[in-house]
Amino acid sequence: MPDLLSSDPSTSSTALDSEEAETRYFLPELGAWAVLTIDPVASLSVGAREVPEAVEACKRMVNKPYVALVDHNHALYLPWEPYNSYSLRFLQQGDPYSVREEFIEPYMSVPVLPVTKETHISGRPPLQSSKALPWSDCFLSISADSVVRSPSVWGSGPALWKIDRAERRRIRESMRDDIVDARNKRNAAMAAEEELEVGAVDPSTVPLTPPAIADGTATEAEVPSLHYPTRSDTGGQPSVYASSRDSESYYDESDSDGEAPSEDERGGAHSEDKEPLDLVEHFFFNRLHEKAMTTVRFTHDLSTVTELNDARDYYKEVEAIKRY
């Protein structure tokens, strides 16, 4: 009978199993910077995949790599599914720009270290990563985000460039403020246009930001509901972008202030207006990984990119694929 007390624990089955156990890394990892490249064939609609000409045309496409922050899972993470979906914020370099048709201004942005300028147009402190990014004077903005899916695969190692929870929370709060500001500007412009139609007021006298909002006497809850104008992968039309985890199915309380986002923050319909079966469909079936969705491949090795590509080119690639 073996002496259990004197046996070498390193030879025990538990220890051997532990040694042989393979460490697995998510790809992509939430809160990490990643390089993504569109897979045009996998991004085709279900019907287009049956058209040989469309498939061949997509195979000939040359797609650029883009760098983005993997903010959160867009739907319930299911490791056994062939694909999972994610919400991204693209890393852009240079000076923030306006998107007039979406009422987005340059100050609606967050600078990212390293920076060469002492101040930023947003007035916000720069975002700190776990490791300095290879590019300087970059920023995040509500003008460039996307929802994508990628194959459910494991990475070969941990992500080296990451954002901690506190910084991720700060990004979301800043983006939420910018969303409200963009809504206010659009609401004011729409109100001015309506009054102009009846000849009631000169639109040049109407401030872009309503006084009640500008002086802080109105709260976010009092701001008229309007879809936040951002880009999406559904035909390039504006859509609501949720800056925090999007439903109970994947909301991470440890990654927030401990309070789940409201329906208005998520951009969805009010839950009290939905039947139970509608809620199930809204939070699960419709939110899972659609068969027709922009599909990308990720790597956390930022050294594969020497120069950042313009995120606006990403949307052009998406639109080119949707033509088939």
GROMACS .gro file of C-alpha atoms in nm:
model
  324
    1MET     CA    1   0.000   0.000   0.000
    2PRO     CA    2   0.152   0.337  -0.099
    3ASP     CA    3   0.246   0.586   0.169
    4LEU     CA    4   0.005   0.868   0.087
    5LEU     CA    5   0.160   1.103   0.340
    6SER     CA    6   0.509   1.074   0.199
    7SER     CA    7   0.420   1.055  -0.170
    8ASP     CA    8   0.544   1.333  -0.395
    9PRO     CA    9   0.246   1.561  -0.471
   10SER     CA   10   0.399   1.651  -0.806
   11THR     CA   11   0.327   1.300  -0.927
   12SER     CA   12  -0.036   1.297  -0.815
   13SER     CA   13  -0.302   1.276  -1.084
   14THR     CA   14  -0.436   1.617  -0.982
   15ALA     CA   15  -0.097   1.780  -1.023
   16LEU     CA   16  -0.040   1.609  -1.357
   17ASP     CA   17  -0.380   1.719  -1.480
   18SER     CA   18  -0.296   2.072  -1.372
   19GLU     CA   19   0.036   2.064  -1.555
   20GLU     CA   20  -0.122   1.929  -1.869
   21ALA     CA   21  -0.414   2.168  -1.860
   22GLU     CA   22  -0.380   2.418  -2.140
   23THR     CA   23  -0.426   2.784  -2.058
   24ARG     CA   24  -0.687   2.934  -2.285
   25TYR     CA   25  -0.715   3.296  -2.389
   26PHE     CA   26  -1.019   3.462  -2.534
   27LEU     CA   27  -0.984   3.601  -2.886
   28PRO     CA   28  -1.078   3.876  -2.878
   29GLU     CA   29  -1.045   3.968  -2.513
   30LEU     CA   30  -1.284   4.228  -2.376
   31GLY     CA   31  -1.122   4.556  -2.282
   32ALA     CA   32  -0.824   4.492  -2.509
   33TRP     CA   33  -0.694   4.658  -2.823
   34ALA     CA   34  -0.712   4.431  -3.125
   35VAL     CA   35  -0.639   4.431  -3.496
   36LEU     CA   36  -0.933   4.325  -3.710
   37THR     CA   37  -0.965   4.246  -4.078
   38ILE     CA   38  -1.296   4.188  -4.255
   39ASP     CA   39  -1.362   3.842  -4.398
   40PRO     CA   40  -1.568   3.947  -4.703
   41VAL     CA   41  -1.696   3.602  -4.798
   42ALA     CA   42  -1.818   3.524  -4.446
   43SER     CA   43  -1.976   3.871  -4.434
   44LEU     CA   44  -2.200   3.807  -4.735
   45SER     CA   45  -2.572   3.771  -4.682
   46VAL     CA   46  -2.703   3.416  -4.676
   47GLY     CA   47  -2.849   3.452  -5.024
   48ALA     CA   48  -2.535   3.609  -5.172
   49ARG     CA   49  -2.326   3.316  -5.055
   50GLU     CA   50  -2.514   3.104  -5.307
   51VAL     CA   51  -2.410   3.332  -5.593
   52PRO     CA   52  -2.071   3.220  -5.734
   53GLU     CA   53  -2.000   3.563  -5.885
   54ALA     CA   54  -2.048   3.734  -5.548
   55VAL     CA   55  -1.825   3.484  -5.371
   56GLU     CA   56  -1.551   3.519  -5.631
   57ALA     CA   57  -1.570   3.899  -5.619
   58CYS     CA   58  -1.534   3.895  -5.240
   59LYS     CA   59  -1.239   3.659  -5.261
   60ARG     CA   60  -1.061   3.916  -5.477
   61MET     CA   61  -1.120   4.197  -5.228
   62VAL     CA   62  -0.824   4.344  -5.044
   63ASN     CA   63  -0.926   4.440  -4.691
   64LYS     CA   64  -0.725   4.666  -4.465
   65PRO     CA   65  -0.644   4.597  -4.099
   66TYR     CA   66  -0.801   4.827  -3.841
   67VAL     CA   67  -0.728   4.873  -3.472
   68ALA     CA   68  -1.016   4.891  -3.225
   69LEU     CA   69  -1.100   4.857  -2.859
   70VAL     CA   70  -1.312   4.547  -2.796
   71ASP     CA   71  -1.565   4.708  -2.565
   72HIS     CA   72  -1.815   4.432  -2.487
   73ASN     CA   73  -2.000   4.126  -2.612
   74HIS     CA   74  -2.285   4.237  -2.834
   75ALA     CA   75  -2.490   3.929  -2.746
   76LEU     CA   76  -2.482   3.637  -2.510
   77TYR     CA   77  -2.139   3.473  -2.537
   78LEU     CA   78  -2.180   3.112  -2.649
   79PRO     CA   79  -1.843   2.934  -2.682
   80TRP     CA   80  -1.996   2.638  -2.865
   81GLU     CA   81  -2.137   2.856  -3.142
   82PRO     CA   82  -1.922   2.902  -3.456
   83TYR     CA   83  -1.933   3.281  -3.413
   84ASN     CA   84  -1.971   3.536  -3.135
   85SER     CA   85  -2.039   3.908  -3.171
   86TYR     CA   86  -1.871   4.215  -3.022
   87SER     CA   87  -1.908   4.592  -3.005
   88LEU     CA   88  -1.599   4.787  -3.106
   89ARG     CA   89  -1.465   5.141  -3.083
   90PHE     CA   90  -1.216   5.221  -3.357
   91LEU     CA   91  -0.881   5.379  -3.277
   92GLN     CA   92  -0.826   5.686  -3.494
   93GLN     CA   93  -0.519   5.904  -3.531
   94GLY     CA   94  -0.486   6.278  -3.577
   95ASP     CA   95  -0.740   6.549  -3.505
   96PRO     CA   96  -1.101   6.449  -3.432
   97TYR     CA   97  -1.342   6.549  -3.707
   98SER     CA   98  -1.705   6.653  -3.745
   99VAL     CA   99  -1.981   6.437  -3.890
  100ARG     CA  100  -2.233   6.711  -3.959
  101GLU     CA  101  -2.517   6.489  -4.074
  102GLU     CA  102  -2.496   6.303  -3.745
  103PHE     CA  103  -2.443   6.617  -3.531
  104ILE     CA  104  -2.107   6.487  -3.408
  105GLU     CA  105  -1.845   6.748  -3.325
  106PRO     CA  106  -1.466   6.711  -3.274
  107TYR     CA  107  -1.491   6.762  -2.899
  108MET     CA  108  -1.703   6.445  -2.875
  109SER     CA  109  -1.395   6.229  -2.839
  110VAL     CA  110  -1.152   6.078  -2.590
  111PRO     CA  111  -0.773   6.110  -2.641
  112VAL     CA  112  -0.554   5.802  -2.605
  113LEU     CA  113  -0.196   5.794  -2.478
  114PRO     CA  114   0.071   5.856  -2.595
  115VAL     CA  115   0.002   6.218  -2.690
  116THR     CA  116   0.229   6.499  -2.808
  117LYS     CA  117  -0.010   6.786  -2.728
  118GLU     CA  118  -0.068   6.923  -2.381
  119THR     CA  119  -0.439   6.977  -2.431
  120HIS     CA  120  -0.714   6.805  -2.627
  121ILE     CA  121  -1.020   6.959  -2.787
  122SER     CA  122  -1.241   6.740  -2.567
  123GLY     CA  123  -1.086   6.874  -2.247
  124ARG     CA  124  -1.064   6.515  -2.124
  125PRO     CA  125  -0.755   6.341  -1.987
  126PRO     CA  126  -0.602   6.082  -2.220
  127LEU     CA  127  -0.690   5.717  -2.192
  128GLN     CA  128  -0.425   5.497  -2.031
  129SER     CA  129  -0.349   5.148  -2.164
  130SER     CA  130  -0.157   4.875  -1.985
  131LYS     CA  131   0.119   4.923  -2.242
  132ALA     CA  132   0.193   5.229  -2.455
  133LEU     CA  133   0.035   5.203  -2.799
  134PRO     CA  134   0.268   5.213  -3.102
  135TRP     CA  135   0.093   5.527  -3.234
  136SER     CA  136   0.064   5.877  -3.087
  137ASP     CA  137  -0.215   6.135  -3.081
  138CYS     CA  138  -0.499   5.888  -3.122
  139PHE     CA  139  -0.859   5.912  -3.005
  140LEU     CA  140  -1.189   5.732  -2.972
  141SER     CA  141  -1.514   5.889  -3.088
  142ILE     CA  142  -1.882   5.812  -3.120
  143SER     CA  143  -1.827   5.869  -3.493
  144ALA     CA  144  -1.655   5.532  -3.535
  145ASP     CA  145  -1.789   5.216  -3.379
  146SER     CA  146  -1.923   4.888  -3.510
  147VAL     CA  147  -2.077   4.555  -3.423
  148VAL     CA  148  -1.906   4.253  -3.573
  149ARG     CA  149  -1.886   3.880  -3.531
  150SER     CA  150  -1.577   3.660  -3.535
  151PRO     CA  151  -1.505   3.287  -3.524
  152SER     CA  152  -1.519   3.136  -3.175
  153VAL     CA  153  -1.153   3.046  -3.140
  154TRP     CA  154  -0.895   3.064  -2.863
  155GLY     CA  155  -0.596   3.297  -2.876
  156SER     CA  156  -0.237   3.183  -2.849
  157GLY     CA  157  -0.160   3.419  -2.562
  158PRO     CA  158  -0.292   3.705  -2.349
  159ALA     CA  159  -0.360   4.050  -2.491
  160LEU     CA  160  -0.071   4.285  -2.412
  161TRP     CA  161  -0.251   4.615  -2.475
  162LYS     CA  162  -0.551   4.643  -2.244
  163ILE     CA  163  -0.771   4.899  -2.070
  164ASP     CA  164  -0.854   4.853  -1.703
  165ARG     CA  165  -1.209   4.860  -1.570
  166ALA     CA  166  -1.190   5.215  -1.438
  167GLU     CA  167  -1.077   5.350  -1.774
  168ARG     CA  168  -1.339   5.150  -1.959
  169ARG     CA  169  -1.604   5.296  -1.732
  170ARG     CA  170  -1.473   5.645  -1.800
  171ILE     CA  171  -1.494   5.584  -2.175
  172ARG     CA  172  -1.853   5.472  -2.147
  173GLU     CA  173  -1.951   5.770  -1.935
  174SER     CA  174  -1.783   6.009  -2.179
  175MET     CA  175  -1.948   5.844  -2.477
  176ARG     CA  176  -2.284   5.855  -2.302
  177ASP     CA  177  -2.242   6.230  -2.248
  178ASP     CA  178  -2.156   6.272  -2.615
  179ILE     CA  179  -2.460   6.070  -2.718
  180VAL     CA  180  -2.684   6.303  -2.518
  181ASP     CA  181  -2.511   6.608  -2.664
  182ALA     CA  182  -2.560   6.479  -3.019
  183ARG     CA  183  -2.926   6.412  -2.943
  184ASN     CA  184  -2.969   6.764  -2.809
  185LYS     CA  185  -2.815   6.915  -3.120
  186ARG     CA  186  -3.035   6.710  -3.349
  187ASN     CA  187  -3.348   6.788  -3.146
  188ALA     CA  188  -3.269   7.160  -3.154
  189ALA     CA  189  -3.209   7.150  -3.529
  190MET     CA  190  -3.534   6.961  -3.589
  191ALA     CA  191  -3.727   7.205  -3.372
  192ALA     CA  192  -3.576   7.499  -3.558
  193GLU     CA  193  -3.665   7.341  -3.891
  194GLU     CA  194  -4.025   7.284  -3.783
  195GLU     CA  195  -4.062   7.643  -3.665
  196LEU     CA  196  -3.906   7.769  -3.986
  197GLU     CA  197  -4.168   7.581  -4.187
  198VAL     CA  198  -4.445   7.777  -4.017
  199GLY     CA  199  -4.247   8.101  -4.034
  200ALA     CA  200  -4.233   8.140  -3.659
  201VAL     CA  201  -3.865   8.200  -3.601
  202ASP     CA  202  -3.535   8.270  -3.771
  203PRO     CA  203  -3.328   7.948  -3.732
  204SER     CA  204  -3.008   8.150  -3.694
  205THR     CA  205  -3.140   8.268  -3.357
  206VAL     CA  206  -3.190   7.915  -3.223
  207PRO     CA  207  -2.891   7.783  -3.022
  208LEU     CA  208  -2.771   7.435  -3.111
  209THR     CA  209  -2.781   7.341  -2.745
  210PRO     CA  210  -3.112   7.425  -2.571
  211PRO     CA  211  -3.057   7.671  -2.281
  212ALA     CA  212  -3.206   7.427  -2.030
  213ILE     CA  213  -2.942   7.175  -2.128
  214ALA     CA  214  -2.662   7.428  -2.154
  215ASP     CA  215  -2.713   7.568  -1.804
  216GLY     CA  216  -2.754   7.223  -1.651
  217THR     CA  217  -3.115   7.264  -1.536
  218ALA     CA  218  -3.238   6.975  -1.749
  219THR     CA  219  -3.142   6.617  -1.682
  220GLU     CA  220  -3.065   6.343  -1.932
  221ALA     CA  221  -3.404   6.187  -1.855
  222GLU     CA  222  -3.574   6.507  -1.973
  223VAL     CA  223  -3.398   6.503  -2.308
  224PRO     CA  224  -3.646   6.399  -2.581
  225SER     CA  225  -3.588   6.043  -2.694
  226LEU     CA  226  -3.408   6.019  -3.026
  227HIS     CA  227  -3.195   5.747  -3.170
  228TYR     CA  228  -2.827   5.824  -3.132
  229PRO     CA  229  -2.691   5.881  -3.482
  230THR     CA  230  -2.398   5.648  -3.529
  231ARG     CA  231  -2.290   5.410  -3.798
  232SER     CA  232  -2.384   5.046  -3.803
  233ASP     CA  233  -2.337   4.743  -4.019
  234THR     CA  234  -2.699   4.744  -4.128
  235GLY     CA  235  -2.680   4.941  -4.446
  236GLY     CA  236  -2.478   5.224  -4.297
  237GLN     CA  237  -2.787   5.380  -4.143
  238PRO     CA  238  -2.770   5.553  -3.804
  239SER     CA  239  -2.858   5.329  -3.513
  240VAL     CA  240  -2.847   5.326  -3.137
  241TYR     CA  241  -2.514   5.226  -2.989
  242ALA     CA  242  -2.511   5.096  -2.635
  243SER     CA  243  -2.208   5.213  -2.442
  244SER     CA  244  -2.256   4.956  -2.170
  245ARG     CA  245  -2.330   4.587  -2.174
  246ASP     CA  246  -2.652   4.552  -2.358
  247SER     CA  247  -2.879   4.315  -2.165
  248GLU     CA  248  -2.911   4.107  -1.853
  249SER     CA  249  -2.779   3.813  -2.048
  250TYR     CA  250  -2.428   3.956  -2.055
  251TYR     CA  251  -2.428   4.261  -1.831
  252ASP     CA  252  -2.122   4.251  -1.606
  253GLU     CA  253  -2.187   4.428  -1.277
  254SER     CA  254  -1.820   4.408  -1.186
  255ASP     CA  255  -1.747   4.622  -1.490
  256SER     CA  256  -1.977   4.905  -1.393
  257ASP     CA  257  -2.098   5.104  -1.098
  258GLY     CA  258  -2.313   4.809  -0.996
  259GLU     CA  259  -2.624   4.937  -1.171
  260ALA     CA  260  -2.750   4.786  -1.493
  261PRO     CA  261  -2.808   5.035  -1.777
  262SER     CA  262  -3.163   5.146  -1.837
  263GLU     CA  263  -3.354   5.061  -2.152
  264ASP     CA  264  -3.305   5.417  -2.274
  265GLU     CA  265  -2.929   5.384  -2.233
  266ARG     CA  266  -2.941   5.060  -2.428
  267GLY     CA  267  -3.155   5.217  -2.697
  268GLY     CA  268  -3.416   4.941  -2.677
  269ALA     CA  269  -3.791   4.955  -2.636
  270HIS     CA  270  -3.933   4.993  -2.287
  271SER     CA  271  -3.963   4.653  -2.124
  272GLU     CA  272  -4.310   4.727  -1.992
  273ASP     CA  273  -4.431   4.756  -2.352
  274LYS     CA  274  -4.318   4.405  -2.438
  275GLU     CA  275  -4.491   4.073  -2.392
  276PRO     CA  276  -4.289   3.797  -2.217
  277LEU     CA  277  -4.226   3.613  -2.543
  278ASP     CA  278  -4.121   3.938  -2.709
  279LEU     CA  279  -3.868   3.994  -2.431
  280VAL     CA  280  -3.721   3.649  -2.484
  281GLU     CA  281  -3.691   3.718  -2.855
  282HIS     CA  282  -3.546   4.065  -2.794
  283PHE     CA  283  -3.283   3.962  -2.542
  284PHE     CA  284  -3.186   3.625  -2.687
  285PHE     CA  285  -3.294   3.515  -3.033
  286ASN     CA  286  -3.269   3.852  -3.204
  287ARG     CA  287  -2.956   3.946  -3.014
  288LEU     CA  288  -2.753   3.637  -3.093
  289HIS     CA  289  -2.516   3.601  -3.379
  290GLU     CA  290  -2.696   3.668  -3.703
  291LYS     CA  291  -2.614   3.461  -4.008
  292ALA     CA  292  -2.565   3.779  -4.210
  293MET     CA  293  -2.327   4.004  -4.021
  294THR     CA  294  -1.994   4.174  -4.084
  295THR     CA  295  -1.743   3.905  -3.998
  296VAL     CA  296  -1.385   3.978  -3.897
  297ARG     CA  297  -1.075   3.799  -3.781
  298PHE     CA  298  -0.889   3.930  -3.478
  299THR     CA  299  -0.536   3.934  -3.349
  300HIS     CA  300  -0.404   4.107  -3.037
  301ASP     CA  301  -0.061   4.152  -3.194
  302LEU     CA  302  -0.057   4.525  -3.267
  303SER     CA  303   0.291   4.496  -3.416
  304THR     CA  304   0.126   4.365  -3.734
  305VAL     CA  305   0.010   4.722  -3.807
  306THR     CA  306   0.267   4.992  -3.880
  307GLU     CA  307   0.028   5.273  -3.976
  308LEU     CA  308  -0.333   5.313  -3.865
  309ASN     CA  309  -0.592   5.299  -4.140
  310ASP     CA  310  -0.879   5.545  -4.143
  311ALA     CA  311  -1.185   5.390  -3.977
  312ARG     CA  312  -1.403   5.554  -4.242
  313ASP     CA  313  -1.252   5.315  -4.495
  314TYR     CA  314  -1.389   5.028  -4.289
  315TYR     CA  315  -1.744   5.146  -4.359
  316LYS     CA  316  -1.665   5.167  -4.730
  317GLU     CA  317  -1.554   4.804  -4.723
  318VAL     CA  318  -1.875   4.703  -4.545
  319GLU     CA  319  -2.085   4.886  -4.804
  320ALA     CA  320  -1.893   4.724  -5.091
  321ILE     CA  321  -1.977   4.379  -4.956
  322LYS     CA  322  -2.344   4.469  -4.910
  323ARG     CA  323  -2.378   4.545  -5.280
  324TYR     CA  324  -2.374   4.173  -5.357
   0.00000   0.00000   0.00000
